[in-house]
Amino acid sequence: MSVPVPAPVRAARALAFLVPAGLLGGAYISQYVFGLYPCEMCWWQRYPHFFALALAALAFARAPVRPLVAVAALAILTSGLIGAFHAGVELGWWEGVTSCATTAAGGGNPLDAIMAAPVIRCDVVQFSFLGVSMAGWNFLISTASALAILFLIGFGRKA
């Protein structure tokens, strides 16, 4: 017999799944459809979302739900904070720990693939919407979502 999950915790669990899925989906669409290859710091932002997505999916399958969703929220927040750091590098507020990365295409001669791969600088904005870079949007969406998830988990405890 399963323990009923309060509505706010169900909402938090859904958000913890949908936010990283949506942000990762957008990142991969921008990469493979629009040719906006990720720099090294862009990859750093993706890793916590992968972790959050796995935890949120696990929270749909097994209990206890609240701790899994809480750790997923912290992973989403981590990605947002990395996004804030990356946005600061793009804006020239501080220097990044790396300046560029490359994405090698598969197939053929590996050396040719490496030599033909685009070099992506972390301190250059490839695309912005409303004056905010993709790293900035990740910061805004991830941070707000993580705080909302944590609030819902706390609210669900009182319900």
Short mmCIF file of N, CA and C in Angstrom, two decimals:
data_model
loop_
_atom_site.label_atom_id
_atom_site.label_comp_id
_atom_site.label_asym_id
_atom_site.label_seq_id
_atom_site.Cartn_x
_atom_site.Cartn_y
_atom_site.Cartn_z
N MET A 1 0.84 -1.18 0.00
CA MET A 1 0.00 0.00 0.00
C MET A 1 0.89 1.24 0.00
N SER A 2 0.61 2.16 -0.90
CA SER A 2 1.45 3.35 -0.99
C SER A 2 0.89 4.47 -0.14
N VAL A 3 1.79 5.30 0.34
CA VAL A 3 1.41 6.45 1.16
C VAL A 3 0.99 7.58 0.22
N PRO A 4 -0.14 8.23 0.50
CA PRO A 4 -0.57 9.31 -0.39
C PRO A 4 0.42 10.48 -0.34
N VAL A 5 0.65 11.07 -1.49
CA VAL A 5 1.58 12.20 -1.61
C VAL A 5 0.74 13.47 -1.64
N PRO A 6 1.01 14.44 -0.73
CA PRO A 6 0.23 15.68 -0.72
C PRO A 6 0.35 16.42 -2.05
N ALA A 7 -0.69 17.16 -2.40
CA ALA A 7 -0.74 17.89 -3.68
C ALA A 7 0.46 18.81 -3.89
N PRO A 8 0.89 19.59 -2.88
CA PRO A 8 2.06 20.45 -3.12
C PRO A 8 3.33 19.65 -3.44
N VAL A 9 3.48 18.48 -2.84
CA VAL A 9 4.65 17.65 -3.10
C VAL A 9 4.55 17.04 -4.50
N ARG A 10 3.34 16.68 -4.91
CA ARG A 10 3.14 16.20 -6.29
C ARG A 10 3.50 17.29 -7.29
N ALA A 11 3.11 18.53 -6.99
CA ALA A 11 3.45 19.66 -7.87
C ALA A 11 4.95 19.88 -7.91
N ALA A 12 5.59 19.78 -6.74
CA ALA A 12 7.05 19.95 -6.67
C ALA A 12 7.74 18.85 -7.47
N ARG A 13 7.26 17.64 -7.34
CA ARG A 13 7.85 16.51 -8.08
C ARG A 13 7.71 16.73 -9.58
N ALA A 14 6.55 17.18 -10.02
CA ALA A 14 6.34 17.45 -11.45
C ALA A 14 7.27 18.55 -11.93
N LEU A 15 7.39 19.60 -11.14
CA LEU A 15 8.29 20.71 -11.51
C LEU A 15 9.74 20.24 -11.56
N ALA A 16 10.12 19.40 -10.59
CA ALA A 16 11.50 18.88 -10.54
C ALA A 16 11.82 18.01 -11.73
N PHE A 17 10.80 17.45 -12.36
CA PHE A 17 11.00 16.66 -13.57
C PHE A 17 10.94 17.54 -14.82
N LEU A 18 9.94 18.40 -14.89
CA LEU A 18 9.69 19.17 -16.11
C LEU A 18 10.73 20.26 -16.36
N VAL A 19 11.22 20.91 -15.31
CA VAL A 19 12.19 22.00 -15.51
C VAL A 19 13.49 21.50 -16.11
N PRO A 20 14.16 20.49 -15.52
CA PRO A 20 15.39 20.03 -16.17
C PRO A 20 15.14 19.40 -17.54
N ALA A 21 14.00 18.70 -17.69
CA ALA A 21 13.69 18.11 -19.00
C ALA A 21 13.53 19.21 -20.05
N GLY A 22 12.82 20.27 -19.70
CA GLY A 22 12.63 21.37 -20.63
C GLY A 22 13.91 22.12 -20.93
N LEU A 23 14.71 22.39 -19.91
CA LEU A 23 15.95 23.13 -20.13
C LEU A 23 16.96 22.29 -20.92
N LEU A 24 17.06 21.01 -20.61
CA LEU A 24 17.95 20.15 -21.39
C LEU A 24 17.44 19.99 -22.81
N GLY A 25 16.13 19.86 -22.97
CA GLY A 25 15.56 19.78 -24.31
C GLY A 25 15.87 21.02 -25.12
N GLY A 26 15.72 22.18 -24.50
CA GLY A 26 16.04 23.43 -25.18
C GLY A 26 17.51 23.52 -25.54
N ALA A 27 18.37 23.06 -24.63
CA ALA A 27 19.81 23.08 -24.89
C ALA A 27 20.17 22.19 -26.09
N TYR A 28 19.58 21.00 -26.12
CA TYR A 28 19.89 20.09 -27.23
C TYR A 28 19.28 20.55 -28.54
N ILE A 29 18.11 21.15 -28.51
CA ILE A 29 17.53 21.72 -29.73
C ILE A 29 18.40 22.86 -30.24
N SER A 30 18.84 23.73 -29.33
CA SER A 30 19.70 24.84 -29.77
C SER A 30 21.02 24.32 -30.32
N GLN A 31 21.51 23.20 -29.79
CA GLN A 31 22.76 22.64 -30.28
C GLN A 31 22.60 21.94 -31.62
N TYR A 32 21.65 21.02 -31.69
CA TYR A 32 21.56 20.17 -32.89
C TYR A 32 20.69 20.74 -34.00
N VAL A 33 19.76 21.64 -33.68
CA VAL A 33 18.92 22.24 -34.71
C VAL A 33 19.47 23.59 -35.16
N PHE A 34 19.91 24.40 -34.19
CA PHE A 34 20.35 25.76 -34.52
C PHE A 34 21.86 25.94 -34.53
N GLY A 35 22.63 24.89 -34.23
CA GLY A 35 24.08 24.96 -34.32
C GLY A 35 24.75 25.78 -33.25
N LEU A 36 24.11 25.95 -32.10
CA LEU A 36 24.71 26.68 -30.98
C LEU A 36 25.42 25.68 -30.07
N TYR A 37 26.67 25.39 -30.39
CA TYR A 37 27.42 24.38 -29.65
C TYR A 37 27.77 24.88 -28.25
N PRO A 38 27.74 23.99 -27.26
CA PRO A 38 28.01 24.40 -25.89
C PRO A 38 29.50 24.59 -25.62
N CYS A 39 29.79 25.58 -24.80
CA CYS A 39 31.16 25.72 -24.31
C CYS A 39 31.30 24.82 -23.08
N GLU A 40 32.45 24.84 -22.47
CA GLU A 40 32.68 23.96 -21.31
C GLU A 40 31.75 24.30 -20.15
N MET A 41 31.54 25.59 -19.89
CA MET A 41 30.66 25.97 -18.78
C MET A 41 29.20 25.64 -19.08
N CYS A 42 28.83 25.63 -20.36
CA CYS A 42 27.48 25.19 -20.72
C CYS A 42 27.28 23.73 -20.33
N TRP A 43 28.31 22.92 -20.58
CA TRP A 43 28.22 21.51 -20.18
C TRP A 43 28.11 21.39 -18.67
N TRP A 44 28.85 22.22 -17.93
CA TRP A 44 28.78 22.17 -16.47
C TRP A 44 27.35 22.40 -15.99
N GLN A 45 26.61 23.26 -16.69
CA GLN A 45 25.22 23.55 -16.30
C GLN A 45 24.30 22.37 -16.60
N ARG A 46 24.64 21.57 -17.59
CA ARG A 46 23.79 20.44 -17.95
C ARG A 46 23.89 19.30 -16.95
N TYR A 47 25.05 19.05 -16.40
CA TYR A 47 25.25 17.88 -15.53
C TYR A 47 24.30 17.86 -14.33
N PRO A 48 24.12 18.96 -13.57
CA PRO A 48 23.17 18.90 -12.46
C PRO A 48 21.73 18.66 -12.92
N HIS A 49 21.39 19.13 -14.12
CA HIS A 49 20.04 18.88 -14.63
C HIS A 49 19.83 17.40 -14.95
N PHE A 50 20.85 16.73 -15.45
CA PHE A 50 20.75 15.28 -15.67
C PHE A 50 20.48 14.58 -14.34
N PHE A 51 21.21 14.97 -13.32
CA PHE A 51 21.06 14.38 -11.99
C PHE A 51 19.66 14.65 -11.44
N ALA A 52 19.20 15.89 -11.57
CA ALA A 52 17.87 16.26 -11.08
C ALA A 52 16.79 15.49 -11.81
N LEU A 53 16.94 15.34 -13.10
CA LEU A 53 15.97 14.61 -13.91
C LEU A 53 15.87 13.15 -13.46
N ALA A 54 17.01 12.54 -13.20
CA ALA A 54 17.02 11.14 -12.73
C ALA A 54 16.36 11.02 -11.36
N LEU A 55 16.66 11.94 -10.46
CA LEU A 55 16.06 11.90 -9.12
C LEU A 55 14.56 12.12 -9.18
N ALA A 56 14.13 13.07 -10.00
CA ALA A 56 12.70 13.34 -10.11
C ALA A 56 11.97 12.14 -10.71
N ALA A 57 12.57 11.51 -11.71
CA ALA A 57 11.96 10.31 -12.29
C ALA A 57 11.86 9.20 -11.24
N LEU A 58 12.89 9.06 -10.43
CA LEU A 58 12.89 8.07 -9.36
C LEU A 58 11.80 8.38 -8.34
N ALA A 59 11.54 9.67 -8.09
CA ALA A 59 10.51 10.07 -7.13
C ALA A 59 9.11 9.69 -7.61
N PHE A 60 8.94 9.50 -8.93
CA PHE A 60 7.65 9.02 -9.44
C PHE A 60 7.49 7.53 -9.21
N ALA A 61 8.61 6.83 -9.06
CA ALA A 61 8.58 5.37 -8.97
C ALA A 61 8.63 4.83 -7.55
N ARG A 62 9.20 5.58 -6.63
CA ARG A 62 9.35 5.04 -5.28
C ARG A 62 9.33 6.12 -4.22
N ALA A 63 9.06 5.71 -3.01
CA ALA A 63 9.08 6.61 -1.86
C ALA A 63 10.43 6.45 -1.17
N PRO A 64 10.84 7.37 -0.36
CA PRO A 64 10.15 8.61 0.00
C PRO A 64 10.34 9.67 -1.09
N VAL A 65 9.27 10.35 -1.41
CA VAL A 65 9.27 11.33 -2.50
C VAL A 65 9.97 12.62 -2.10
N ARG A 66 9.65 13.13 -0.92
CA ARG A 66 10.13 14.45 -0.50
C ARG A 66 11.66 14.58 -0.54
N PRO A 67 12.45 13.64 0.01
CA PRO A 67 13.91 13.79 -0.04
C PRO A 67 14.47 13.74 -1.46
N LEU A 68 13.90 12.88 -2.30
CA LEU A 68 14.37 12.80 -3.69
C LEU A 68 14.12 14.11 -4.42
N VAL A 69 12.94 14.68 -4.22
CA VAL A 69 12.59 15.93 -4.88
C VAL A 69 13.43 17.08 -4.31
N ALA A 70 13.70 17.05 -3.02
CA ALA A 70 14.51 18.10 -2.41
C ALA A 70 15.94 18.10 -2.98
N VAL A 71 16.52 16.92 -3.13
CA VAL A 71 17.87 16.85 -3.70
C VAL A 71 17.84 17.23 -5.17
N ALA A 72 16.77 16.88 -5.88
CA ALA A 72 16.62 17.31 -7.27
C ALA A 72 16.56 18.84 -7.34
N ALA A 73 15.85 19.45 -6.41
CA ALA A 73 15.77 20.92 -6.37
C ALA A 73 17.14 21.54 -6.12
N LEU A 74 17.92 20.93 -5.25
CA LEU A 74 19.27 21.44 -4.99
C LEU A 74 20.16 21.29 -6.22
N ALA A 75 19.97 20.23 -6.97
CA ALA A 75 20.73 20.05 -8.21
C ALA A 75 20.33 21.12 -9.24
N ILE A 76 19.03 21.40 -9.34
CA ILE A 76 18.56 22.44 -10.24
C ILE A 76 19.13 23.79 -9.83
N LEU A 77 19.13 24.06 -8.52
CA LEU A 77 19.71 25.30 -8.01
C LEU A 77 21.20 25.38 -8.33
N THR A 78 21.91 24.26 -8.23
CA THR A 78 23.33 24.22 -8.56
C THR A 78 23.56 24.62 -10.01
N SER A 79 22.74 24.08 -10.91
CA SER A 79 22.85 24.45 -12.32
C SER A 79 22.60 25.94 -12.50
N GLY A 80 21.61 26.47 -11.79
CA GLY A 80 21.33 27.90 -11.87
C GLY A 80 22.49 28.75 -11.39
N LEU A 81 23.14 28.33 -10.33
CA LEU A 81 24.29 29.09 -9.82
C LEU A 81 25.47 29.02 -10.77
N ILE A 82 25.67 27.87 -11.41
CA ILE A 82 26.70 27.77 -12.43
C ILE A 82 26.35 28.70 -13.59
N GLY A 83 25.05 28.76 -13.93
CA GLY A 83 24.59 29.68 -14.97
C GLY A 83 24.86 31.13 -14.61
N ALA A 84 24.68 31.49 -13.35
CA ALA A 84 24.97 32.85 -12.90
C ALA A 84 26.46 33.15 -13.07
N PHE A 85 27.30 32.20 -12.68
CA PHE A 85 28.74 32.39 -12.84
C PHE A 85 29.09 32.54 -14.32
N HIS A 86 28.50 31.69 -15.16
CA HIS A 86 28.78 31.74 -16.60
C HIS A 86 28.30 33.07 -17.19
N ALA A 87 27.12 33.53 -16.79
CA ALA A 87 26.61 34.82 -17.28
C ALA A 87 27.55 35.95 -16.86
N GLY A 88 28.09 35.88 -15.66
CA GLY A 88 29.04 36.89 -15.22
C GLY A 88 30.31 36.89 -16.06
N VAL A 89 30.75 35.71 -16.46
CA VAL A 89 31.91 35.60 -17.35
C VAL A 89 31.58 36.22 -18.70
N GLU A 90 30.38 35.92 -19.22
CA GLU A 90 29.97 36.48 -20.51
C GLU A 90 29.88 38.00 -20.47
N LEU A 91 29.45 38.54 -19.34
CA LEU A 91 29.31 39.99 -19.20
C LEU A 91 30.62 40.69 -18.83
N GLY A 92 31.67 39.90 -18.60
CA GLY A 92 32.97 40.47 -18.26
C GLY A 92 33.06 40.93 -16.82
N TRP A 93 32.16 40.47 -15.96
CA TRP A 93 32.20 40.86 -14.55
C TRP A 93 33.36 40.19 -13.83
N TRP A 94 33.73 39.01 -14.26
CA TRP A 94 34.88 38.28 -13.72
C TRP A 94 35.40 37.35 -14.78
N GLU A 95 36.56 36.82 -14.53
CA GLU A 95 37.18 35.91 -15.49
C GLU A 95 36.76 34.49 -15.18
N GLY A 96 36.51 33.72 -16.23
CA GLY A 96 36.14 32.33 -16.06
C GLY A 96 37.35 31.46 -15.82
N VAL A 97 37.09 30.22 -15.46
CA VAL A 97 38.18 29.29 -15.23
C VAL A 97 38.62 28.65 -16.53
N THR A 98 37.86 28.86 -17.60
CA THR A 98 38.21 28.35 -18.92
C THR A 98 37.70 29.34 -19.96
N SER A 99 38.30 29.34 -21.13
CA SER A 99 37.87 30.31 -22.12
C SER A 99 37.24 29.68 -23.35
N CYS A 100 37.48 28.40 -23.58
CA CYS A 100 36.91 27.81 -24.78
C CYS A 100 36.80 26.30 -24.65
N ALA A 101 36.00 25.74 -25.53
CA ALA A 101 35.85 24.28 -25.61
C ALA A 101 35.54 23.94 -27.05
N THR A 102 35.64 22.68 -27.37
CA THR A 102 35.36 22.24 -28.73
C THR A 102 34.47 21.01 -28.69
N THR A 103 33.69 20.83 -29.72
CA THR A 103 32.82 19.68 -29.85
C THR A 103 33.22 18.93 -31.10
N ALA A 104 33.86 17.78 -30.95
CA ALA A 104 34.30 17.00 -32.11
C ALA A 104 33.15 16.19 -32.66
N ALA A 105 33.02 16.18 -33.98
CA ALA A 105 31.98 15.40 -34.64
C ALA A 105 32.46 13.96 -34.77
N GLY A 106 31.54 13.02 -34.68
CA GLY A 106 31.90 11.61 -34.76
C GLY A 106 32.08 11.15 -36.20
N GLY A 107 32.67 9.98 -36.37
CA GLY A 107 32.84 9.38 -37.70
C GLY A 107 34.10 9.85 -38.38
N GLY A 108 34.58 9.04 -39.29
CA GLY A 108 35.76 9.42 -40.08
C GLY A 108 37.03 9.43 -39.26
N ASN A 109 37.97 10.22 -39.73
CA ASN A 109 39.26 10.36 -39.08
C ASN A 109 39.10 11.22 -37.82
N PRO A 110 39.48 10.71 -36.65
CA PRO A 110 39.31 11.48 -35.42
C PRO A 110 40.09 12.81 -35.44
N LEU A 111 41.28 12.82 -36.01
CA LEU A 111 42.06 14.06 -36.06
C LEU A 111 41.36 15.10 -36.93
N ASP A 112 40.80 14.69 -38.06
CA ASP A 112 40.06 15.62 -38.91
C ASP A 112 38.84 16.17 -38.18
N ALA A 113 38.16 15.30 -37.42
CA ALA A 113 36.99 15.74 -36.67
C ALA A 113 37.36 16.77 -35.62
N ILE A 114 38.48 16.55 -34.93
CA ILE A 114 38.94 17.50 -33.92
C ILE A 114 39.35 18.82 -34.55
N MET A 115 40.05 18.75 -35.65
CA MET A 115 40.52 19.97 -36.31
C MET A 115 39.36 20.78 -36.92
N ALA A 116 38.30 20.10 -37.34
CA ALA A 116 37.16 20.80 -37.96
C ALA A 116 36.12 21.25 -36.94
N ALA A 117 36.26 20.82 -35.69
CA ALA A 117 35.26 21.16 -34.68
C ALA A 117 35.32 22.65 -34.34
N PRO A 118 34.15 23.24 -34.11
CA PRO A 118 34.14 24.66 -33.75
C PRO A 118 34.70 24.88 -32.35
N VAL A 119 35.44 25.96 -32.17
CA VAL A 119 35.95 26.33 -30.85
C VAL A 119 34.95 27.32 -30.25
N ILE A 120 34.42 26.98 -29.10
CA ILE A 120 33.38 27.78 -28.47
C ILE A 120 33.95 28.45 -27.22
N ARG A 121 33.91 29.76 -27.22
CA ARG A 121 34.43 30.52 -26.09
C ARG A 121 33.35 30.68 -25.02
N CYS A 122 33.72 30.53 -23.77
CA CYS A 122 32.78 30.67 -22.67
C CYS A 122 32.48 32.13 -22.35
N ASP A 123 33.33 33.02 -22.79
CA ASP A 123 33.12 34.44 -22.47
C ASP A 123 32.44 35.21 -23.60
N VAL A 124 31.91 34.50 -24.58
CA VAL A 124 31.21 35.13 -25.70
C VAL A 124 29.78 34.60 -25.73
N VAL A 125 28.82 35.52 -25.78
CA VAL A 125 27.41 35.14 -25.86
C VAL A 125 27.12 34.72 -27.29
N GLN A 126 26.66 33.49 -27.46
CA GLN A 126 26.30 33.01 -28.80
C GLN A 126 24.91 33.45 -29.19
N PHE A 127 24.00 33.50 -28.22
CA PHE A 127 22.61 33.83 -28.48
C PHE A 127 22.03 34.48 -27.23
N SER A 128 21.23 35.51 -27.45
CA SER A 128 20.52 36.11 -26.32
C SER A 128 19.09 36.40 -26.72
N PHE A 129 18.22 36.38 -25.73
CA PHE A 129 16.82 36.70 -25.93
C PHE A 129 16.45 37.73 -24.88
N LEU A 130 15.91 38.86 -25.33
CA LEU A 130 15.59 39.99 -24.45
C LEU A 130 16.83 40.48 -23.70
N GLY A 131 17.97 40.37 -24.33
CA GLY A 131 19.22 40.83 -23.73
C GLY A 131 19.82 39.90 -22.70
N VAL A 132 19.25 38.72 -22.55
CA VAL A 132 19.75 37.75 -21.57
C VAL A 132 20.28 36.54 -22.32
N SER A 133 21.49 36.11 -21.98
CA SER A 133 22.10 34.95 -22.63
C SER A 133 21.44 33.66 -22.17
N MET A 134 21.78 32.57 -22.83
CA MET A 134 21.23 31.27 -22.43
C MET A 134 21.67 30.91 -21.01
N ALA A 135 22.89 31.26 -20.64
CA ALA A 135 23.35 31.02 -19.27
C ALA A 135 22.54 31.85 -18.29
N GLY A 136 22.24 33.08 -18.66
CA GLY A 136 21.42 33.94 -17.81
C GLY A 136 20.01 33.40 -17.64
N TRP A 137 19.42 32.89 -18.74
CA TRP A 137 18.10 32.29 -18.65
C TRP A 137 18.13 31.04 -17.78
N ASN A 138 19.18 30.25 -17.91
CA ASN A 138 19.29 29.07 -17.05
C ASN A 138 19.33 29.49 -15.59
N PHE A 139 20.08 30.55 -15.29
CA PHE A 139 20.13 31.05 -13.91
C PHE A 139 18.74 31.45 -13.43
N LEU A 140 18.04 32.24 -14.23
CA LEU A 140 16.73 32.75 -13.81
C LEU A 140 15.71 31.62 -13.65
N ILE A 141 15.61 30.75 -14.64
CA ILE A 141 14.62 29.68 -14.61
C ILE A 141 14.95 28.64 -13.55
N SER A 142 16.21 28.22 -13.50
CA SER A 142 16.60 27.17 -12.56
C SER A 142 16.48 27.65 -11.11
N THR A 143 16.95 28.85 -10.83
CA THR A 143 16.91 29.36 -9.46
C THR A 143 15.48 29.55 -8.99
N ALA A 144 14.65 30.18 -9.82
CA ALA A 144 13.25 30.38 -9.45
C ALA A 144 12.54 29.05 -9.27
N SER A 145 12.80 28.10 -10.15
CA SER A 145 12.15 26.80 -10.07
C SER A 145 12.59 26.03 -8.83
N ALA A 146 13.88 26.05 -8.55
CA ALA A 146 14.38 25.34 -7.37
C ALA A 146 13.77 25.91 -6.09
N LEU A 147 13.69 27.23 -6.01
CA LEU A 147 13.09 27.85 -4.82
C LEU A 147 11.60 27.50 -4.72
N ALA A 148 10.90 27.47 -5.87
CA ALA A 148 9.49 27.09 -5.87
C ALA A 148 9.32 25.64 -5.42
N ILE A 149 10.18 24.76 -5.89
CA ILE A 149 10.10 23.34 -5.51
C ILE A 149 10.33 23.19 -4.00
N LEU A 150 11.35 23.87 -3.49
CA LEU A 150 11.63 23.79 -2.05
C LEU A 150 10.48 24.36 -1.24
N PHE A 151 9.87 25.45 -1.70
CA PHE A 151 8.71 26.02 -1.03
C PHE A 151 7.56 25.02 -1.02
N LEU A 152 7.29 24.41 -2.17
CA LEU A 152 6.19 23.44 -2.26
C LEU A 152 6.42 22.24 -1.35
N ILE A 153 7.66 21.80 -1.25
CA ILE A 153 7.96 20.67 -0.36
C ILE A 153 7.69 21.05 1.09
N GLY A 154 8.10 22.26 1.46
CA GLY A 154 7.84 22.74 2.82
C GLY A 154 6.36 22.93 3.07
N PHE A 155 5.64 23.44 2.09
CA PHE A 155 4.20 23.64 2.21
C PHE A 155 3.49 22.29 2.31
N GLY A 156 3.97 21.32 1.55
CA GLY A 156 3.38 19.99 1.56
C GLY A 156 3.54 19.30 2.92
N ARG A 157 4.58 19.67 3.64
CA ARG A 157 4.81 19.07 4.96
C ARG A 157 3.72 19.51 5.93
N LYS A 158 3.25 20.74 5.80
CA LYS A 158 2.22 21.26 6.69
C LYS A 158 0.83 20.76 6.33
N ALA A 159 0.68 20.34 5.06
CA ALA A 159 -0.66 19.90 4.61
C ALA A 159 -1.03 18.54 5.17
#
